[in-house]
Amino acid sequence: MSSAENLVFHVRPGGCLSGTLRVPGDKSISHRSIMLGSLAEGTTRISGFLEGEDSLATLRAFRALGVDISGPEDGAVTIQGVGMHGLKTPTGPLELGNSGTSMRLLVGLLAGQGLELTLIGDSSLSGRPMRRVTDPLQRMGARVETTELGTAPLRIHPVESLKAIDYPLPVASAQIKSCLLLAGLYAEGTTRITEPAPTRDHTERMLSGFGYPVERTGASVSLEGGGTLTACDIDIPADISSAAFFLVGASIARGSDILLQHVGINPTRDGVINILRLMGADIEILNRRDVGGEPVADLRVRSAGLRGIRIPVDQVPLAIDEFPALFVAAACAEGETVLTGAEELRVKESDRIQVMADGLTALGVRATPTPDGIVIQGGQIHGGRVGSHGDHRIAMAFAMAALRAEGEILIDDCSNVNTSFPGFVRLAAAAGLAIEGEKEN
């Protein structure tokens, strides 16, 4: 698509959601499966891989680093691992598109490889803060340059070795934790990361799955450098962040009843379920099972009258990517919903607090941003036109808002939905959302 083209979602008001759905594979696990499979000894086979732009950026990066990767084909990927020290210098910069996860995890993984590398991204990624990972990496002995603003491009220079770090995270961030643990694989000694609050633990679980010892003690996770990874098979569950839009849509649209299959319900990621249930949502967790070290279940959701709540601070890190959808739930709830402790939302693909507040206000909802959150007064959603600022989760959240709107909602700048949820329009329309995507010049 040329930069002059604007993909607009046109969503007609009303309707309900029904049927049995399986949303795409988990993006966080898709990224990590490529990274660790590439460094493992042997052949790693992946099923359920998310064929979205973000995880494909990670896959292409490792191809550029000399790894033989076949697929993806219907979610199947096969990786011939090169071992911990088998990556090769690419012919040019590693282009990571819009993927913050790719950039922040790769800079850790590559900092101790002894290679000269440059990581670049699109205009959105190039505006996001990177010193939160490059500063602690420099304390480990890495040589990583950012721009004067602390943003990409990131230039990695070879060093002889890294030294382990004992690092208390200043913010609850799985990306920072994962970056430093991956650097710790190449460090002398024990790298220990202590979290102020729990964050997603896919990196630790997957390292263990590849046979790399990881120790968890209270709020700390640690590993010893110098080990090896052994190839394994990975079945990636459906992404709870993608399921969140349908959890909210079915909750707010009268007469809805859907079954979401094979959804990852990792306890470091289930905040959206917990928060919606506190608001009165009717979510049933069925057929719980364990797949490759990750807990999975089917989720049945039926419409329910939601009420505003003060969102518990301990749930914020467990739902950090799902708040755009949760803000729509709050707009449809009776009474006031208050979010605090969510400063991290201001440095995502967009300032999600401000952009959601602006969009909700444009649709007639009282939404007041605060430095670390938002206050939303439930009420009637009008029709109108809103901007997603190129943020995939905001585009999909406003699409679901149309289920309770008085008029059509038009959402600008939606092409980035493919970064996390290819086929969203088709799947949502099949479930009952009156949505169409249209390119405008």
Tab-separated table of C-alpha atoms in Angstrom:
chain	number	residue	atom	x	y	z
A	1	MET	CA	0.000	0.000	0.000
A	2	SER	CA	1.368	3.440	-0.830
A	3	SER	CA	1.729	5.980	1.941
A	4	ALA	CA	-1.014	8.054	0.274
A	5	GLU	CA	-3.572	5.301	0.856
A	6	ASN	CA	-5.591	5.214	4.047
A	7	LEU	CA	-7.296	1.950	4.993
A	8	VAL	CA	-10.590	2.925	6.639
A	9	PHE	CA	-12.814	0.556	8.600
A	10	HIS	CA	-16.517	1.260	8.016
A	11	VAL	CA	-18.526	-0.364	10.805
A	12	ARG	CA	-22.312	-0.145	10.809
A	13	PRO	CA	-24.034	0.063	14.183
A	14	GLY	CA	-25.718	-2.742	16.117
A	15	GLY	CA	-25.808	-6.496	15.732
A	16	CYS	CA	-24.362	-9.232	17.928
A	17	LEU	CA	-21.557	-11.798	17.832
A	18	SER	CA	-22.135	-15.542	17.597
A	19	GLY	CA	-20.429	-18.759	16.565
A	20	THR	CA	-17.190	-20.615	17.232
A	21	LEU	CA	-13.968	-18.721	16.447
A	22	ARG	CA	-10.235	-19.289	16.612
A	23	VAL	CA	-8.222	-16.097	16.569
A	24	PRO	CA	-4.620	-16.096	15.256
A	25	GLY	CA	-1.667	-17.449	17.221
A	26	ASP	CA	-0.088	-15.592	20.118
A	27	LYS	CA	2.243	-12.862	18.899
A	28	SER	CA	4.555	-12.918	21.941
A	29	ILE	CA	5.080	-16.680	21.669
A	30	SER	CA	5.482	-16.497	17.871
A	31	HIS	CA	8.364	-14.006	18.239
A	32	ARG	CA	10.125	-16.065	20.882
A	33	SER	CA	9.713	-19.367	19.044
A	34	ILE	CA	11.653	-17.974	16.069
A	35	MET	CA	14.377	-16.473	18.268
A	36	LEU	CA	15.050	-19.525	20.420
A	37	GLY	CA	14.494	-22.027	17.604
A	38	SER	CA	17.160	-20.227	15.578
A	39	LEU	CA	19.706	-20.491	18.419
A	40	ALA	CA	18.893	-24.106	19.277
A	41	GLU	CA	20.758	-27.248	18.275
A	42	GLY	CA	18.571	-29.247	15.857
A	43	THR	CA	15.250	-28.747	14.063
A	44	THR	CA	12.383	-26.825	15.698
A	45	ARG	CA	8.879	-27.305	14.279
A	46	ILE	CA	6.239	-24.670	15.056
A	47	SER	CA	2.476	-24.853	14.536
A	48	GLY	CA	0.015	-21.992	15.049
A	49	PHE	CA	2.581	-19.308	14.123
A	50	LEU	CA	1.030	-15.836	13.747
A	51	GLU	CA	1.492	-14.727	10.143
A	52	GLY	CA	1.212	-11.043	11.036
A	53	GLU	CA	3.689	-8.339	10.057
A	54	ASP	CA	5.320	-8.078	13.510
A	55	SER	CA	6.202	-11.754	13.911
A	56	LEU	CA	7.134	-12.013	10.222
A	57	ALA	CA	9.631	-9.178	10.855
A	58	THR	CA	11.339	-11.386	13.448
A	59	LEU	CA	11.327	-14.348	11.053
A	60	ARG	CA	12.859	-12.273	8.244
A	61	ALA	CA	15.514	-10.911	10.625
A	62	PHE	CA	16.738	-14.410	11.467
A	63	ARG	CA	16.771	-15.398	7.794
A	64	ALA	CA	18.976	-12.340	7.242
A	65	LEU	CA	21.198	-13.603	10.094
A	66	GLY	CA	21.784	-16.834	8.172
A	67	VAL	CA	19.153	-19.174	9.654
A	68	ASP	CA	17.370	-21.672	7.365
A	69	ILE	CA	13.647	-21.175	8.044
A	70	SER	CA	10.883	-22.723	5.899
A	71	GLY	CA	7.299	-21.468	5.982
A	72	PRO	CA	5.126	-20.084	7.309
A	73	GLU	CA	2.470	-22.167	5.620
A	74	ASP	CA	-0.887	-22.297	7.420
A	75	GLY	CA	0.950	-21.455	10.637
A	76	ALA	CA	3.635	-24.131	10.185
A	77	VAL	CA	7.302	-23.096	10.397
A	78	THR	CA	10.430	-25.266	10.436
A	79	ILE	CA	13.740	-23.878	11.714
A	80	GLN	CA	17.158	-25.461	11.268
A	81	GLY	CA	18.861	-24.093	14.370
A	82	VAL	CA	22.418	-22.763	14.077
A	83	GLY	CA	23.330	-23.015	17.757
A	84	MET	CA	24.162	-20.249	20.219
A	85	HIS	CA	27.052	-18.841	18.157
A	86	GLY	CA	26.022	-19.665	14.582
A	87	LEU	CA	24.417	-16.369	13.487
A	88	LYS	CA	26.117	-14.521	10.618
A	89	THR	CA	26.510	-10.810	9.886
A	90	PRO	CA	23.636	-9.693	7.606
A	91	THR	CA	24.252	-7.783	4.385
A	92	GLY	CA	22.348	-4.732	5.629
A	93	PRO	CA	20.315	-3.360	8.540
A	94	LEU	CA	17.692	-5.614	10.125
A	95	GLU	CA	14.341	-4.020	9.214
A	96	LEU	CA	11.813	-4.651	12.010
A	97	GLY	CA	8.843	-2.625	10.764
A	98	ASN	CA	6.443	-1.680	13.558
A	99	SER	CA	7.531	-4.395	15.998
A	100	GLY	CA	8.735	-3.104	19.370
A	101	THR	CA	8.994	-6.676	20.657
A	102	SER	CA	11.343	-7.626	17.801
A	103	MET	CA	13.604	-4.640	18.400
A	104	ARG	CA	13.757	-4.761	22.200
A	105	LEU	CA	14.299	-8.515	22.419
A	106	LEU	CA	16.717	-8.711	19.486
A	107	VAL	CA	19.016	-5.999	20.812
A	108	GLY	CA	19.519	-8.145	23.936
A	109	LEU	CA	19.921	-11.394	22.057
A	110	LEU	CA	22.387	-9.855	19.569
A	111	ALA	CA	24.415	-7.683	21.966
A	112	GLY	CA	26.790	-10.532	22.877
A	113	GLN	CA	27.096	-12.199	19.457
A	114	GLY	CA	30.265	-10.400	18.392
A	115	LEU	CA	28.567	-9.058	15.254
A	116	GLU	CA	28.309	-5.525	13.825
A	117	LEU	CA	24.572	-4.915	13.366
A	118	THR	CA	21.996	-2.162	12.897
A	119	LEU	CA	18.320	-2.478	13.865
A	120	ILE	CA	15.847	-0.141	12.150
A	121	GLY	CA	12.061	0.250	12.119
A	122	ASP	CA	9.232	2.300	10.659
A	123	SER	CA	8.420	5.848	11.782
A	124	SER	CA	6.284	4.627	14.698
A	125	LEU	CA	8.924	2.230	16.031
A	126	SER	CA	11.628	4.857	15.497
A	127	GLY	CA	9.800	7.119	17.960
A	128	ARG	CA	9.584	4.636	20.819
A	129	PRO	CA	11.939	4.714	23.840
A	130	MET	CA	14.876	2.289	23.663
A	131	ARG	CA	17.154	3.467	26.492
A	132	ARG	CA	15.074	1.361	28.877
A	133	VAL	CA	16.851	-1.627	27.272
A	134	THR	CA	20.102	-0.119	25.999
A	135	ASP	CA	21.088	1.428	29.386
A	136	PRO	CA	21.091	-1.873	31.323
A	137	LEU	CA	22.712	-3.637	28.336
A	138	GLN	CA	25.564	-1.105	28.488
A	139	ARG	CA	25.967	-1.953	32.180
A	140	MET	CA	26.479	-5.566	31.028
A	141	GLY	CA	29.301	-4.386	28.744
A	142	ALA	CA	27.340	-4.172	25.505
A	143	ARG	CA	28.113	-1.448	22.977
A	144	VAL	CA	24.767	-0.222	21.652
A	145	GLU	CA	24.169	3.246	20.207
A	146	THR	CA	20.796	4.993	19.950
A	147	THR	CA	19.893	8.396	18.515
A	148	GLU	CA	20.257	11.428	20.778
A	149	LEU	CA	16.586	10.948	21.698
A	150	GLY	CA	17.238	7.372	22.829
A	151	THR	CA	15.413	5.862	19.844
A	152	ALA	CA	16.177	3.611	16.865
A	153	PRO	CA	18.201	3.030	14.754
A	154	LEU	CA	20.116	0.866	17.238
A	155	ARG	CA	23.732	0.160	16.309
A	156	ILE	CA	25.294	-2.891	17.964
A	157	HIS	CA	29.104	-3.138	17.999
A	158	PRO	CA	31.034	-6.339	18.763
A	159	VAL	CA	32.344	-6.885	22.291
A	160	GLU	CA	34.488	-9.735	23.608
A	161	SER	CA	31.993	-10.725	26.286
A	162	LEU	CA	29.105	-9.541	28.454
A	163	LYS	CA	28.993	-9.654	32.231
A	164	ALA	CA	25.922	-10.730	34.177
A	165	ILE	CA	23.673	-8.156	35.839
A	166	ASP	CA	21.440	-8.132	38.914
A	167	TYR	CA	18.771	-5.692	37.804
A	168	PRO	CA	15.592	-4.492	39.511
A	169	LEU	CA	13.232	-3.387	36.726
A	170	PRO	CA	12.196	0.287	37.109
A	171	VAL	CA	8.852	-0.535	35.401
A	172	ALA	CA	6.939	-3.783	34.974
A	173	SER	CA	7.908	-4.681	31.409
A	174	ALA	CA	8.172	-8.135	29.851
A	175	GLN	CA	10.148	-6.664	26.959
A	176	ILE	CA	12.903	-5.279	29.202
A	177	LYS	CA	12.986	-8.475	31.282
A	178	SER	CA	13.177	-10.664	28.164
A	179	CYS	CA	15.835	-8.483	26.531
A	180	LEU	CA	18.141	-8.804	29.553
A	181	LEU	CA	17.517	-12.535	30.016
A	182	LEU	CA	18.398	-13.134	26.346
A	183	ALA	CA	21.564	-11.060	26.778
A	184	GLY	CA	22.235	-13.095	29.923
A	185	LEU	CA	22.533	-16.242	27.791
A	186	TYR	CA	25.825	-14.753	26.560
A	187	ALA	CA	27.017	-13.215	29.846
A	188	GLU	CA	29.583	-14.470	32.343
A	189	GLY	CA	27.804	-15.310	35.600
A	190	THR	CA	24.184	-15.228	36.770
A	191	THR	CA	21.818	-12.626	35.343
A	192	ARG	CA	18.957	-11.887	37.743
A	193	ILE	CA	15.955	-9.676	36.952
A	194	THR	CA	13.538	-8.569	39.697
A	195	GLU	CA	10.087	-7.299	38.744
A	196	PRO	CA	8.020	-4.664	40.587
A	197	ALA	CA	4.886	-6.547	39.424
A	198	PRO	CA	4.354	-9.754	37.423
A	199	THR	CA	4.663	-9.502	33.638
A	200	ARG	CA	4.206	-12.117	30.915
A	201	ASP	CA	6.596	-15.011	31.403
A	202	HIS	CA	6.667	-16.546	27.909
A	203	THR	CA	10.446	-16.112	27.624
A	204	GLU	CA	11.142	-18.038	30.831
A	205	ARG	CA	8.671	-20.792	29.935
A	206	MET	CA	10.090	-21.173	26.443
A	207	LEU	CA	13.712	-21.185	27.609
A	208	SER	CA	12.773	-24.059	29.920
A	209	GLY	CA	11.019	-25.794	27.001
A	210	PHE	CA	14.273	-25.576	25.008
A	211	GLY	CA	16.122	-27.178	27.935
A	212	TYR	CA	17.768	-24.029	29.300
A	213	PRO	CA	17.660	-23.886	33.138
A	214	VAL	CA	15.766	-20.855	34.480
A	215	GLU	CA	15.254	-20.210	38.179
A	216	ARG	CA	12.287	-18.320	39.626
A	217	THR	CA	12.419	-17.086	43.219
A	218	GLY	CA	9.616	-14.754	44.296
A	219	ALA	CA	9.685	-11.697	42.055
A	220	SER	CA	13.088	-12.617	40.575
A	221	VAL	CA	14.051	-14.738	37.594
A	222	SER	CA	17.636	-15.749	36.902
A	223	LEU	CA	19.777	-17.786	34.547
A	224	GLU	CA	23.436	-18.679	34.114
A	225	GLY	CA	25.216	-17.709	30.915
A	226	GLY	CA	27.004	-20.125	28.628
A	227	GLY	CA	24.379	-22.878	28.213
A	228	THR	CA	22.812	-24.385	25.123
A	229	LEU	CA	19.298	-24.673	23.680
A	230	THR	CA	17.885	-27.954	22.351
A	231	ALA	CA	15.324	-27.884	19.522
A	232	CYS	CA	11.712	-28.840	20.301
A	233	ASP	CA	8.207	-28.722	18.817
A	234	ILE	CA	5.983	-25.733	19.687
A	235	ASP	CA	2.175	-25.499	19.365
A	236	ILE	CA	1.315	-21.800	19.715
A	237	PRO	CA	-2.029	-21.025	21.400
A	238	ALA	CA	-4.459	-18.391	20.100
A	239	ASP	CA	-3.532	-14.880	21.277
A	240	ILE	CA	-5.529	-13.591	24.252
A	241	SER	CA	-4.755	-10.035	23.078
A	242	SER	CA	-6.612	-10.780	19.819
A	243	ALA	CA	-9.351	-12.687	21.653
A	244	ALA	CA	-9.861	-9.597	23.865
A	245	PHE	CA	-11.745	-7.720	21.131
A	246	PHE	CA	-14.269	-10.551	20.877
A	247	LEU	CA	-14.465	-10.920	24.680
A	248	VAL	CA	-15.484	-7.263	24.849
A	249	GLY	CA	-17.664	-7.320	21.716
A	250	ALA	CA	-19.693	-10.311	22.897
A	251	SER	CA	-20.006	-8.821	26.399
A	252	ILE	CA	-21.438	-5.476	25.211
A	253	ALA	CA	-23.653	-6.612	22.291
A	254	ARG	CA	-27.038	-7.895	23.419
A	255	GLY	CA	-27.826	-11.456	22.324
A	256	SER	CA	-24.179	-12.425	21.763
A	257	ASP	CA	-22.864	-15.933	22.467
A	258	ILE	CA	-19.449	-16.987	21.137
A	259	LEU	CA	-16.884	-19.706	21.808
A	260	LEU	CA	-13.231	-18.750	21.390
A	261	GLN	CA	-11.091	-21.857	20.923
A	262	HIS	CA	-7.571	-22.762	22.121
A	263	VAL	CA	-6.862	-19.381	23.768
A	264	GLY	CA	-3.689	-18.950	25.815
A	265	ILE	CA	-4.645	-18.148	29.432
A	266	ASN	CA	-1.158	-17.699	30.859
A	267	PRO	CA	-1.606	-16.267	34.395
A	268	THR	CA	0.688	-13.348	33.488
A	269	ARG	CA	-1.673	-12.436	30.621
A	270	ASP	CA	-5.218	-13.082	31.937
A	271	GLY	CA	-5.932	-9.601	33.298
A	272	VAL	CA	-8.506	-8.904	30.571
A	273	ILE	CA	-10.614	-11.868	31.747
A	274	ASN	CA	-10.279	-10.869	35.399
A	275	ILE	CA	-11.169	-7.212	34.743
A	276	LEU	CA	-14.159	-8.026	32.535
A	277	ARG	CA	-15.470	-10.466	35.147
A	278	LEU	CA	-15.134	-7.768	37.817
A	279	MET	CA	-17.274	-5.580	35.532
A	280	GLY	CA	-19.914	-8.329	35.393
A	281	ALA	CA	-18.986	-10.108	32.150
A	282	ASP	CA	-20.244	-13.665	31.581
A	283	ILE	CA	-17.049	-15.528	30.607
A	284	GLU	CA	-16.839	-19.283	31.073
A	285	ILE	CA	-13.429	-21.021	30.962
A	286	LEU	CA	-13.801	-24.492	29.439
A	287	ASN	CA	-11.518	-27.417	28.541
A	288	ARG	CA	-8.425	-26.175	30.399
A	289	ARG	CA	-5.241	-27.896	29.288
A	290	ASP	CA	-1.492	-27.436	29.029
A	291	VAL	CA	0.149	-27.155	25.592
A	292	GLY	CA	3.939	-26.980	25.472
A	293	GLY	CA	4.175	-25.434	28.921
A	294	GLU	CA	1.473	-22.822	28.215
A	295	PRO	CA	-2.029	-23.053	29.763
A	296	VAL	CA	-4.807	-23.042	27.144
A	297	ALA	CA	-8.631	-23.080	27.311
A	298	ASP	CA	-11.799	-22.412	25.330
A	299	LEU	CA	-13.667	-19.261	26.373
A	300	ARG	CA	-17.463	-18.981	26.105
A	301	VAL	CA	-18.714	-15.393	26.277
A	302	ARG	CA	-22.330	-14.252	26.472
A	303	SER	CA	-23.663	-10.706	26.613
A	304	ALA	CA	-24.018	-9.184	30.069
A	305	GLY	CA	-24.755	-5.850	31.689
A	306	LEU	CA	-21.378	-4.336	32.617
A	307	ARG	CA	-20.745	-1.926	35.487
A	308	GLY	CA	-17.958	0.578	35.942
A	309	ILE	CA	-15.164	-0.303	38.383
A	310	ARG	CA	-11.897	0.979	39.750
A	311	ILE	CA	-9.471	-1.331	37.952
A	312	PRO	CA	-7.186	-3.088	40.480
A	313	VAL	CA	-3.594	-1.890	40.063
A	314	ASP	CA	-2.293	-5.465	40.330
A	315	GLN	CA	-4.218	-6.360	37.154
A	316	VAL	CA	-2.720	-3.559	35.047
A	317	PRO	CA	0.499	-5.350	33.943
A	318	LEU	CA	-1.549	-8.500	33.247
A	319	ALA	CA	-3.742	-6.623	30.727
A	320	ILE	CA	-1.431	-3.914	29.405
A	321	ASP	CA	-2.097	-4.672	25.700
A	322	GLU	CA	-5.831	-5.178	26.158
A	323	PHE	CA	-6.764	-1.744	27.515
A	324	PRO	CA	-7.991	-0.251	24.221
A	325	ALA	CA	-10.653	-2.999	24.148
A	326	LEU	CA	-11.324	-2.608	27.880
A	327	PHE	CA	-11.888	1.152	27.410
A	328	VAL	CA	-14.706	0.297	25.002
A	329	ALA	CA	-16.176	-2.049	27.629
A	330	ALA	CA	-15.974	0.830	30.129
A	331	ALA	CA	-17.778	3.144	27.685
A	332	CYS	CA	-20.663	0.637	27.586
A	333	ALA	CA	-20.730	-0.005	31.343
A	334	GLU	CA	-23.079	1.581	33.835
A	335	GLY	CA	-21.216	4.133	35.937
A	336	GLU	CA	-17.596	5.202	36.073
A	337	THR	CA	-14.459	3.180	35.339
A	338	VAL	CA	-11.133	4.434	36.707
A	339	LEU	CA	-7.709	3.220	35.561
A	340	THR	CA	-4.482	4.192	37.361
A	341	GLY	CA	-0.924	2.877	37.288
A	342	ALA	CA	-0.840	2.501	33.499
A	343	GLU	CA	1.843	5.013	32.417
A	344	GLU	CA	3.220	2.308	30.094
A	345	LEU	CA	0.211	2.825	27.779
A	346	ARG	CA	1.613	6.215	26.754
A	347	VAL	CA	4.665	4.648	25.034
A	348	LYS	CA	3.027	1.862	23.014
A	349	GLU	CA	2.445	2.013	19.232
A	350	SER	CA	0.667	5.262	20.085
A	351	ASP	CA	-0.134	7.121	23.311
A	352	ARG	CA	-3.038	4.747	23.891
A	353	ILE	CA	-4.481	6.766	26.772
A	354	GLN	CA	-4.723	10.010	24.793
A	355	VAL	CA	-5.726	8.443	21.473
A	356	MET	CA	-8.507	6.355	23.074
A	357	ALA	CA	-9.694	9.356	25.101
A	358	ASP	CA	-9.838	11.503	21.948
A	359	GLY	CA	-11.711	8.815	20.005
A	360	LEU	CA	-14.203	8.076	22.766
A	361	THR	CA	-14.847	11.806	23.197
A	362	ALA	CA	-15.484	12.118	19.440
A	363	LEU	CA	-18.087	9.350	19.823
A	364	GLY	CA	-19.857	11.186	22.644
A	365	VAL	CA	-18.360	9.316	25.618
A	366	ARG	CA	-16.972	11.219	28.609
A	367	ALA	CA	-13.328	10.117	28.808
A	368	THR	CA	-10.792	12.087	30.855
A	369	PRO	CA	-7.117	11.142	30.521
A	370	THR	CA	-4.828	11.340	33.570
A	371	PRO	CA	-1.016	11.071	33.666
A	372	ASP	CA	-1.156	7.342	34.480
A	373	GLY	CA	-4.620	6.308	33.305
A	374	ILE	CA	-8.109	7.423	32.386
A	375	VAL	CA	-11.592	8.004	33.824
A	376	ILE	CA	-14.455	6.826	31.589
A	377	GLN	CA	-18.123	7.528	32.249
A	378	GLY	CA	-20.309	4.856	30.689
A	379	GLY	CA	-23.000	6.149	28.344
A	380	GLN	CA	-24.337	6.145	24.813
A	381	ILE	CA	-21.843	5.766	21.968
A	382	HIS	CA	-22.655	7.935	18.941
A	383	GLY	CA	-21.478	7.366	15.397
A	384	GLY	CA	-18.553	9.315	13.997
A	385	ARG	CA	-15.039	9.222	12.607
A	386	VAL	CA	-12.022	8.430	14.767
A	387	GLY	CA	-8.288	8.069	14.165
A	388	SER	CA	-6.337	4.982	15.148
A	389	HIS	CA	-2.961	6.735	14.718
A	390	GLY	CA	-1.756	3.590	12.961
A	391	ASP	CA	-2.247	1.564	16.153
A	392	HIS	CA	-3.729	-1.854	15.391
A	393	ARG	CA	-5.302	-2.400	18.815
A	394	ILE	CA	-7.054	0.979	18.785
A	395	ALA	CA	-8.487	0.303	15.322
A	396	MET	CA	-9.943	-3.046	16.415
A	397	ALA	CA	-11.266	-1.661	19.718
A	398	PHE	CA	-13.261	1.095	17.987
A	399	ALA	CA	-14.585	-1.459	15.484
A	400	MET	CA	-16.168	-3.380	18.385
A	401	ALA	CA	-17.622	-0.138	19.795
A	402	ALA	CA	-19.994	-0.027	16.801
A	403	LEU	CA	-21.914	-2.975	18.273
A	404	ARG	CA	-23.377	-0.484	20.766
A	405	ALA	CA	-23.244	2.697	18.683
A	406	GLU	CA	-26.155	4.810	17.417
A	407	GLY	CA	-24.550	5.378	14.028
A	408	GLU	CA	-21.762	4.181	11.746
A	409	ILE	CA	-18.176	4.428	13.020
A	410	LEU	CA	-15.374	5.170	10.549
A	411	ILE	CA	-11.832	4.392	11.716
A	412	ASP	CA	-8.846	5.862	9.881
A	413	ASP	CA	-5.353	4.425	9.361
A	414	CYS	CA	-6.113	0.730	9.897
A	415	SER	CA	-3.495	-0.984	7.721
A	416	ASN	CA	-1.381	-1.883	10.785
A	417	VAL	CA	-4.095	-4.283	11.978
A	418	ASN	CA	-2.194	-6.856	9.919
A	419	THR	CA	0.760	-6.524	12.309
A	420	SER	CA	-1.080	-8.579	14.923
A	421	PHE	CA	-4.361	-9.857	13.462
A	422	PRO	CA	-4.334	-10.744	9.768
A	423	GLY	CA	-7.883	-11.576	8.671
A	424	PHE	CA	-9.540	-9.507	11.431
A	425	VAL	CA	-12.167	-7.976	9.124
A	426	ARG	CA	-13.105	-11.361	7.637
A	427	LEU	CA	-13.337	-13.128	11.027
A	428	ALA	CA	-15.228	-10.272	12.720
A	429	ALA	CA	-17.695	-10.064	9.827
A	430	ALA	CA	-18.277	-13.832	9.958
A	431	ALA	CA	-19.060	-13.509	13.683
A	432	GLY	CA	-21.650	-10.775	13.035
A	433	LEU	CA	-19.835	-7.408	13.073
A	434	ALA	CA	-20.991	-5.228	10.142
A	435	ILE	CA	-17.461	-4.217	9.097
A	436	GLU	CA	-15.784	-3.464	5.784
A	437	GLY	CA	-12.299	-2.193	4.980
A	438	GLU	CA	-11.953	0.421	2.239
A	439	LYS	CA	-8.867	2.156	0.855
A	440	GLU	CA	-9.078	5.926	0.465
A	441	ASN	CA	-6.550	8.242	-1.139
